[in-house]
CSV table of C-alpha atoms in Angstrom, one decimal:
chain,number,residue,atom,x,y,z
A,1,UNK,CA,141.2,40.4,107.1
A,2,UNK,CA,142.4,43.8,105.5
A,3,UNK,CA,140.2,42.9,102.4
A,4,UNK,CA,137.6,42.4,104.8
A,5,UNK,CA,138.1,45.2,107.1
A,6,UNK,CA,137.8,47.5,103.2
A,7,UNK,CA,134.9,46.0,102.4
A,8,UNK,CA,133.2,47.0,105.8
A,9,UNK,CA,134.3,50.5,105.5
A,10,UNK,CA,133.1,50.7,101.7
A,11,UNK,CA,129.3,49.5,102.7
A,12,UNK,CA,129.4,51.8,105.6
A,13,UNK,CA,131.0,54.6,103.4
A,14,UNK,CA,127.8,53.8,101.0
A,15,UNK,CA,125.1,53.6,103.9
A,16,UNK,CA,126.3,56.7,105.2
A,17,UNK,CA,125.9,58.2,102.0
A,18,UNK,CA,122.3,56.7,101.3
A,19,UNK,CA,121.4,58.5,105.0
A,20,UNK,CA,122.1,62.0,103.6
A,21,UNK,CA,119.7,61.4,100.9
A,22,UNK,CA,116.1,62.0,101.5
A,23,UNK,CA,113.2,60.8,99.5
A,24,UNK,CA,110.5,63.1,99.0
A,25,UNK,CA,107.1,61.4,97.2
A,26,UNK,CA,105.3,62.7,94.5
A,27,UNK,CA,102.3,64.2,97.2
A,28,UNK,CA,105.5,66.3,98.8
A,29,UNK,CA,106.9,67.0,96.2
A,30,UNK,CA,105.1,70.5,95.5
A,31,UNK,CA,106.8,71.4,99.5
A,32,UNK,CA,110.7,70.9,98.1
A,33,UNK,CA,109.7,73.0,94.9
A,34,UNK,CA,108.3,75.8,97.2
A,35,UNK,CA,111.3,75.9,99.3
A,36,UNK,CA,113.3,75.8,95.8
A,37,UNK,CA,111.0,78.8,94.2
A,38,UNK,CA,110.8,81.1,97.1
A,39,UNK,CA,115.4,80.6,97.8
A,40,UNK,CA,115.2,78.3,100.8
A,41,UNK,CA,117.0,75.4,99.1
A,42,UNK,CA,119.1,75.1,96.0
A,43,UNK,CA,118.1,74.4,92.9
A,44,UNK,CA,120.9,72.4,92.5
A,45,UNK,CA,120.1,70.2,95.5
A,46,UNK,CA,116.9,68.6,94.2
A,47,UNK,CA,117.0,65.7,91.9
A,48,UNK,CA,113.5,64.9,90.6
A,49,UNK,CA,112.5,61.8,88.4
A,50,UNK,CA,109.8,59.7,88.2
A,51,UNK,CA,107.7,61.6,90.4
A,52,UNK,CA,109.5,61.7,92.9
A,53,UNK,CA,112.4,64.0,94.5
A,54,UNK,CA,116.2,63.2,96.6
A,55,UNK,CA,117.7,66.0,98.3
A,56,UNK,CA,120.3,66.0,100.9
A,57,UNK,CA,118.5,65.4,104.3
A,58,UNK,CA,120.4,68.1,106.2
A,59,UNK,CA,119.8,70.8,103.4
A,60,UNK,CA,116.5,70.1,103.5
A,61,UNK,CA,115.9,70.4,106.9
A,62,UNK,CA,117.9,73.5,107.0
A,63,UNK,CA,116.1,75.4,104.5
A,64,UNK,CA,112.0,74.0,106.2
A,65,UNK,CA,113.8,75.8,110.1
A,66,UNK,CA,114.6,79.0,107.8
A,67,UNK,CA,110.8,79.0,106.2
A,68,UNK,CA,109.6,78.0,109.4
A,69,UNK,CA,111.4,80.9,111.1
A,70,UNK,CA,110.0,83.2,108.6
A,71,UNK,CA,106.8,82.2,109.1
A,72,UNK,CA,106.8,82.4,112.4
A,73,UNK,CA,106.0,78.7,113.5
A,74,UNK,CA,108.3,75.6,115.2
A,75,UNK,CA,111.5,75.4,113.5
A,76,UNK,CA,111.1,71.5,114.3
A,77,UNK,CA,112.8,71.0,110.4
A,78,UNK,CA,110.6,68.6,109.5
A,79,UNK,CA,107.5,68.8,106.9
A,80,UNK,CA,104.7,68.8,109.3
A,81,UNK,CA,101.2,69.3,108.9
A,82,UNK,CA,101.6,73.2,110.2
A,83,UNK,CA,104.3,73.8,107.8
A,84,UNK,CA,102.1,72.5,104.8
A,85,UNK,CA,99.4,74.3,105.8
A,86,UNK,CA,101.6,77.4,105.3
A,87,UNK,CA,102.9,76.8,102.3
A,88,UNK,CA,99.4,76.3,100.7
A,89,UNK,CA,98.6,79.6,102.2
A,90,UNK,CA,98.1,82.5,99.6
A,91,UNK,CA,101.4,84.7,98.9
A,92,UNK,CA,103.5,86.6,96.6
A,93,UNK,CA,105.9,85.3,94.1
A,94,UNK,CA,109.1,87.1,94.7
A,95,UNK,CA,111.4,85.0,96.9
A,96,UNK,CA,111.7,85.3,100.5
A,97,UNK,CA,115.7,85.3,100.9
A,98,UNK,CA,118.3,85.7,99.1
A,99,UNK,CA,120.9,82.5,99.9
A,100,UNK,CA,123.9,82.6,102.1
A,101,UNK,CA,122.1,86.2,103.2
A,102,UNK,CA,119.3,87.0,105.5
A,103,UNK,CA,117.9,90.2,107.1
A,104,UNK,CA,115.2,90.8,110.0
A,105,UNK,CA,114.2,93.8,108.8
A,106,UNK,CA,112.9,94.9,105.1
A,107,UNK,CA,115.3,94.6,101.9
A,108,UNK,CA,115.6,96.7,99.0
A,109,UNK,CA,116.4,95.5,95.6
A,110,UNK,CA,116.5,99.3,93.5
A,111,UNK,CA,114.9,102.4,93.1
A,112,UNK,CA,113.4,104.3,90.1
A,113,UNK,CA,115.9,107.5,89.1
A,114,UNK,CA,112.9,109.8,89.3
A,115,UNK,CA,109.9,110.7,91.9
A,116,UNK,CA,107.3,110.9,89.6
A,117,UNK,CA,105.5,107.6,88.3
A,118,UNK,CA,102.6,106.9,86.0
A,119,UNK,CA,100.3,103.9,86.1
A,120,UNK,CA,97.7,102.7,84.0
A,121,UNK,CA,94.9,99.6,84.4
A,122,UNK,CA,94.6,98.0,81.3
A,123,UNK,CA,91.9,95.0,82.3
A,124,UNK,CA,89.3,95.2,85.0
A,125,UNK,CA,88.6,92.2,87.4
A,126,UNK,CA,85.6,90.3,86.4
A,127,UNK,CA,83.8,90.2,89.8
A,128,UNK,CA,84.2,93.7,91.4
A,129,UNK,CA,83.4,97.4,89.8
A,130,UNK,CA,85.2,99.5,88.0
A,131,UNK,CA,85.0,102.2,90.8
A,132,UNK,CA,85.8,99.5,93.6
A,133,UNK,CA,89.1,98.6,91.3
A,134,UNK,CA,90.0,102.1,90.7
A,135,UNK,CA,89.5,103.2,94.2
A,136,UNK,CA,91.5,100.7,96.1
A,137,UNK,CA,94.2,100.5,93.5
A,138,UNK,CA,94.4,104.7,94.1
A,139,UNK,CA,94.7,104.0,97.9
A,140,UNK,CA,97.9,100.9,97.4
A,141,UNK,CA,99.5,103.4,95.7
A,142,UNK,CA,98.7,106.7,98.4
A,143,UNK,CA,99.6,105.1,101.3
A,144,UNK,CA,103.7,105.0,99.6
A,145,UNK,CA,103.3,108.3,98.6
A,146,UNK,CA,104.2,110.6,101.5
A,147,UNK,CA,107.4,108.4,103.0
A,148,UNK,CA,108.8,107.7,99.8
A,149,UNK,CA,108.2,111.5,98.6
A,150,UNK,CA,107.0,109.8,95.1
A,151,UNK,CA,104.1,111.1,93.0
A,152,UNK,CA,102.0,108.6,91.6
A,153,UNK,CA,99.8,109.6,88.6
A,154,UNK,CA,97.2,107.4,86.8
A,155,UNK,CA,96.5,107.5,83.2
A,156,UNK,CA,93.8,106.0,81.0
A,157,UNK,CA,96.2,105.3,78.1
A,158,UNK,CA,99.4,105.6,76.7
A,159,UNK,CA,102.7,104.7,77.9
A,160,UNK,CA,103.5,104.7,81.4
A,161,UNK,CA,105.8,103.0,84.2
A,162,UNK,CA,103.7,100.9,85.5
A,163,UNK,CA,100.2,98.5,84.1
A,164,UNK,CA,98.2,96.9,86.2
A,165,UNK,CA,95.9,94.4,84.9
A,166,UNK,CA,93.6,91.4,85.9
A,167,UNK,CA,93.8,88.0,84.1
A,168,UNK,CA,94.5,84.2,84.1
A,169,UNK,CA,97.6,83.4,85.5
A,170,UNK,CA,99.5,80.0,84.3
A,171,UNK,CA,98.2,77.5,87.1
A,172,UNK,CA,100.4,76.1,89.8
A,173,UNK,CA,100.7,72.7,91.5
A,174,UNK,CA,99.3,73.9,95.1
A,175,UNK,CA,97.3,77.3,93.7
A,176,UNK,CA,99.4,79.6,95.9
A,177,UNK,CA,100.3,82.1,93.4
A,178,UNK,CA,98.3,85.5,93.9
A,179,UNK,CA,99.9,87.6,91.2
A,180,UNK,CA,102.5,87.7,89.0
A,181,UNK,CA,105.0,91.2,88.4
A,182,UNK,CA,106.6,91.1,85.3
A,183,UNK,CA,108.8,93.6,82.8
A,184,UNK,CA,107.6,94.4,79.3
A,185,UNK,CA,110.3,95.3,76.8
A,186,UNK,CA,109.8,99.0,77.2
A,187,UNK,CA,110.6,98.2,80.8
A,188,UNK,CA,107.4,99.1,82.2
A,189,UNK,CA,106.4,96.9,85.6
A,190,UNK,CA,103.1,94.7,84.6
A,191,UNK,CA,101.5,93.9,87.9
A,192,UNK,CA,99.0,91.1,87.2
A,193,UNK,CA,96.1,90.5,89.2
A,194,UNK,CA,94.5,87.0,88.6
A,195,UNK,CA,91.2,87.2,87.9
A,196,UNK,CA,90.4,83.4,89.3
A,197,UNK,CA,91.3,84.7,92.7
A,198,UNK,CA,87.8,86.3,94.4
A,199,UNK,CA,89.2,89.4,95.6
A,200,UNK,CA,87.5,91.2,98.2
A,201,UNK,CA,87.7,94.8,99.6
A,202,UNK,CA,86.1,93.1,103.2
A,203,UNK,CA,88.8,93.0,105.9
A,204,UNK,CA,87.5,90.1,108.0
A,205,UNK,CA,87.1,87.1,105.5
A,206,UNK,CA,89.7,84.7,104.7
A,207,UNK,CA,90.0,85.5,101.1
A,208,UNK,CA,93.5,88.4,99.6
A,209,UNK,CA,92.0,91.7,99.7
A,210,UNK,CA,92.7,93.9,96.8
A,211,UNK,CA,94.1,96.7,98.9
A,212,UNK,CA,96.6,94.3,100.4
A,213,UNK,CA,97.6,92.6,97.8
A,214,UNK,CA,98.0,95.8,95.6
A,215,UNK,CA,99.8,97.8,97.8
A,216,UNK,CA,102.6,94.9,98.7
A,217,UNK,CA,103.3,94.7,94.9
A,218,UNK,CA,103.4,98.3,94.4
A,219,UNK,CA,106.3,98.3,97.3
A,220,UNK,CA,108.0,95.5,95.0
A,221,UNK,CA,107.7,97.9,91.7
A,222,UNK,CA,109.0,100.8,94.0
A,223,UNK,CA,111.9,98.9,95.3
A,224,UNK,CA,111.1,97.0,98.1
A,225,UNK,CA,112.0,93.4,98.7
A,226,UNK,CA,110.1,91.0,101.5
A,227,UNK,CA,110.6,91.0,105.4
A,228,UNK,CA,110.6,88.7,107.5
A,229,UNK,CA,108.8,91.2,109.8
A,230,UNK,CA,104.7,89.7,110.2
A,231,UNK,CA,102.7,93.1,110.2
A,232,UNK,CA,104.3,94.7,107.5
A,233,UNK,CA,102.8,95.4,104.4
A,234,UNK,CA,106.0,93.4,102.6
A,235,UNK,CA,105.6,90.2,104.6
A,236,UNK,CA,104.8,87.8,101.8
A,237,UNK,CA,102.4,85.4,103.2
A,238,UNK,CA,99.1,87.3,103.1
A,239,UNK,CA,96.7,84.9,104.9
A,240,UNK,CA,98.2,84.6,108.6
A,241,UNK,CA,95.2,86.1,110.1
A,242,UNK,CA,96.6,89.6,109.8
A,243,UNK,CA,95.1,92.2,107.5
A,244,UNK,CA,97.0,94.8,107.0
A,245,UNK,CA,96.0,98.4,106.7
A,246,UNK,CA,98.9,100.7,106.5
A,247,UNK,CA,102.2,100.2,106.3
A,248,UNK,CA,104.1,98.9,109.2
A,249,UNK,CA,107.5,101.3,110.6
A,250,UNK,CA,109.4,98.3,108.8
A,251,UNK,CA,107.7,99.6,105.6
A,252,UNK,CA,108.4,103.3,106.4
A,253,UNK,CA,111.9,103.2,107.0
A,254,UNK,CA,112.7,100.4,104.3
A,255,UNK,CA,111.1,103.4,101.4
A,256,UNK,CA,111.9,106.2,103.0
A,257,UNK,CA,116.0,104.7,103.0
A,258,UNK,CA,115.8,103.4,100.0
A,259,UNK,CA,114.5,107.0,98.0
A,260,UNK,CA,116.3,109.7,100.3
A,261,UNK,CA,119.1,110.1,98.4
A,262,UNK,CA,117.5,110.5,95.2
A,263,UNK,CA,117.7,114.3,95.0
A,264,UNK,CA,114.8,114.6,92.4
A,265,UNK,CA,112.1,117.1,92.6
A,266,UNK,CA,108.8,115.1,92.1
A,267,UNK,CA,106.3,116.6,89.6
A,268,UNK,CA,104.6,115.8,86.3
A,269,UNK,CA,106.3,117.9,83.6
A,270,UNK,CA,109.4,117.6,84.9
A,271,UNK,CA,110.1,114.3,82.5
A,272,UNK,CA,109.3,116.8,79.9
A,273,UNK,CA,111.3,119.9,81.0
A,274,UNK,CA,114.7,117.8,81.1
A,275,UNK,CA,113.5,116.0,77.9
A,276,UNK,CA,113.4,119.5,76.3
A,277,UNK,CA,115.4,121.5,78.4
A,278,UNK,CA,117.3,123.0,75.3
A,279,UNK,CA,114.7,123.9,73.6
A,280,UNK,CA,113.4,126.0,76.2
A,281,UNK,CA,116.1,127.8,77.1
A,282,UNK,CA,116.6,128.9,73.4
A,283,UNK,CA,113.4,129.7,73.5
A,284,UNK,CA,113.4,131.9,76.9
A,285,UNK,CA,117.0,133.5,74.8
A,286,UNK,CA,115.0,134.1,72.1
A,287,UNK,CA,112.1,135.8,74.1
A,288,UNK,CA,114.7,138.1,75.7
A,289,UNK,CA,115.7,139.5,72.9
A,290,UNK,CA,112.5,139.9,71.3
A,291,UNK,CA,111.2,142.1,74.5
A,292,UNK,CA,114.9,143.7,74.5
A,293,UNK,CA,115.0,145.1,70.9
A,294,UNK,CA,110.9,145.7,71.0
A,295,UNK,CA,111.1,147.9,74.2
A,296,UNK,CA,114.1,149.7,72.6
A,297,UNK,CA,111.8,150.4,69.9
A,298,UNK,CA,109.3,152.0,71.1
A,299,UNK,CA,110.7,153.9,73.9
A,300,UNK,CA,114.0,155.2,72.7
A,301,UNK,CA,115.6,153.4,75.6
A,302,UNK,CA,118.1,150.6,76.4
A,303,UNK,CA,116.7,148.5,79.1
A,304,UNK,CA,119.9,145.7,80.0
A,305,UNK,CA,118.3,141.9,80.7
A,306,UNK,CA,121.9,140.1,80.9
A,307,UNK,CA,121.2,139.4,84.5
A,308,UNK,CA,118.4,137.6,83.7
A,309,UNK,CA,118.9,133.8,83.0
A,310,UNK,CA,116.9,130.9,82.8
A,311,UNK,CA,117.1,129.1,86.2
A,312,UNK,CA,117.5,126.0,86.1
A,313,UNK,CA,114.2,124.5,87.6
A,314,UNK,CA,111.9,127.2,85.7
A,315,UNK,CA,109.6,124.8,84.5
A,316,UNK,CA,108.8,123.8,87.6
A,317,UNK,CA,107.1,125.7,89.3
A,318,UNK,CA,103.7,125.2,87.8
A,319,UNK,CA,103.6,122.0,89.0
C-alpha cells in the first residue's frame, strides 16, 4: 500500500510538473521571442526545438499582464488576438523593462560628458528628398535642444558623435523592427533608418513618420530609456493611433534630470579649447610679453600686465 501510495505521489508529482509547462507552436512562437527581446520573460525560461517552444505557464503569463500593462490593454495574461495585434505593431528595438525593475515614468540609461554634439547623415532614404530628410531630421534633434540645454550641430563629413543613415536592416520574423541604434568602434551612435519602411512626413496615415521615429531614437542616443507613459515621445510602440508632436512633460523632465548636473558650457569650439588649452595659454604668455617689452620700447615706459591672466573660459566667448 505504501509502494502504492509512492507511486501515486510520483505521477502526480510529474503531472504537476507537465502543468507548469506550456507549449507554444511554431505560428506563436515569434509572441514568446518578443516578450524575450523586448525583457518581459527570460531568456533562460524558453526552451525552443523543433519549431516549437516550452516555458513555464506562470512566467509566461506574468511577463504577456506586464506587456499588456505597458501597452495599455487587458492584462487577461493570455495571448489573445489584441495582444498579437500589438506585438506586430511597428516599434523600437531597445527593451521595454529592465527585469525584476519597473518604472511609470521615463528611464535613463547615461548621458554624454559634454553639451555640444555633432551629427552627420551618411545615406539618404530612397523614397523621400534630400531636403524632406534633412529637414525633419533638424526638427528630432531641435525639439531636445532647449530642455536638455544640448547643442546639436550637423556636419556633412568627418567624424562626429552621432551618423544617421538609411538602409536594409537584417529581416525579422514578424517585420516589427523600425530601426536599429548601434555603436561603431570610435563610439559614435549609428542610428539606422531602414529604407524598406515607407516613411512619411503625413501625420494622419498609419505608416512611422520620420519625425517620430527620429526624434524617439535621438532621446535614446541622448540618454533616455522607454516609458511606459502612451503620449511621450519615448513610448516605444509608435502605431497606437497617437502621433506624436512634441515631447510629452514625461520627456521634459526625464532630459532635463538626466543633463542638469552636467556643469558644461555648450558651444562648438569648446572640444577644441580644452583639447588645446595649453597651447593657448602659452600663447596668450607669450603675447603678453611681446606687447610688454614692445610698448617699453617705444615709449620709454614700464606698463605692469601681471594682473592680467588668461581666464579660464576665454575661448569661449566667440561662441
Amino acid at each position: 500500500m505504501s509502494n502504492m501510495r509512492l507511486i501515486l505521489v510520483t505521477v502526480l508529482g510529474v503531472l504537476c510538473e507537465i502543468s507548469h509547462s506550456l507549449y507554444i507552436a511554431s505560428n506563436d512562437k515569434q509572441y514568446a521571442r518578443y516578450l524575450v527581446d523586448f525583457g518581459y520573460l527570460s531568456r533562460n525560461s524558453l526552451s525552443c526545438s523543433s519549431g516549437h517552444c516550452n516555458v513555464d505557464d506562470s512566467d509566461f503569463a506574468n511577463a504577456l499582464r506586464s506587456f499588456q500593462n505597458y501597452a495599455k490593454t487587458s492584462a487577461t495574461g493570455t495571448l489573445d488576438s489584441s495582444t498579437k495585434y500589438l506585438m506586430s505593431l511597428s516599434r523600437c528595438e531597445g527593451k521595454d523593462v529592465l527585469r525584476g525593475s519597473r518604472s511609470k515614468r521615463y528611464t535613463t540609461i547615461g548621458h554624454w560628458p559634454k553639451k555640444h554634439i555633432t551629427y552627420k547623415i551618411t545615406k539618404y532614404s530612397s523614397t523621400m528628398s534630400k531636403q524632406d530628410v534633412d529637414s525633419l531630421i533638424f526638427l528630432g534633434f531641435s525639439v531636445w535642444s532647449e530642455p536638455s540645454g544640448i547643442t546639436f550641430t550637423k556636419r556633412d563629413s568627418g567624424r562626429t558623435d552621432i551618423e544617421i543613415r538609411f538602409g536594409n536592416l537584417p529581416a525579422k520574423p514578424d517585420n516589427r523592427i523600425a530601426f536599429g541604434n548601434t555603436k561603431t568602434k570610435h563610439k559614435a551612435s549609428v542610428i539606422t533608418l531602414n529604407d524598406d519602411i515607407p516613411w512619411t512626413q503625413d501625420f494622419t496615415r498609419g505608416e512611422p513618420n520620420l519625425f517620430q521615429t527620429v526624434s524617439h531614437e535621438i532621446g535614446h542616443v541622448i540618454g533616455l530609456g522607454h516609458t511606459d507613459v502612451t503620449g511621450a515621445m519615448m513610448y516605444p510602440i509608435y502605431d497606437l493611433g497617437i502621433k506624436i508632436f512634441s515631447l510629452h512633460d514625461d520627456d521634459i523632465q526625464g532630459v532635463r534630470n538626466n543633463y542638469k548636473d552636467l556643469d558644461v558650457v555648450s558651444y562648438p569650439g569648446r572640444p577644441i579649447y580644452r583639447k588645446n588649452s595649453n597651447q593657448f595659454n602659452k600663447n596668450f604668455n607669450n603675447f603678453r610679453d611681446h606687447f610688454t617689452n614692445t610698448f617699453k620700447n617705444t615709449f620709454g615706459e614700464t606698463v605692469d600686465f601681471d594682473d592680467i591672466n588668461l581666464p579660464k573660459d576665454w575661448f569661449s566667448g566667440g561662441f
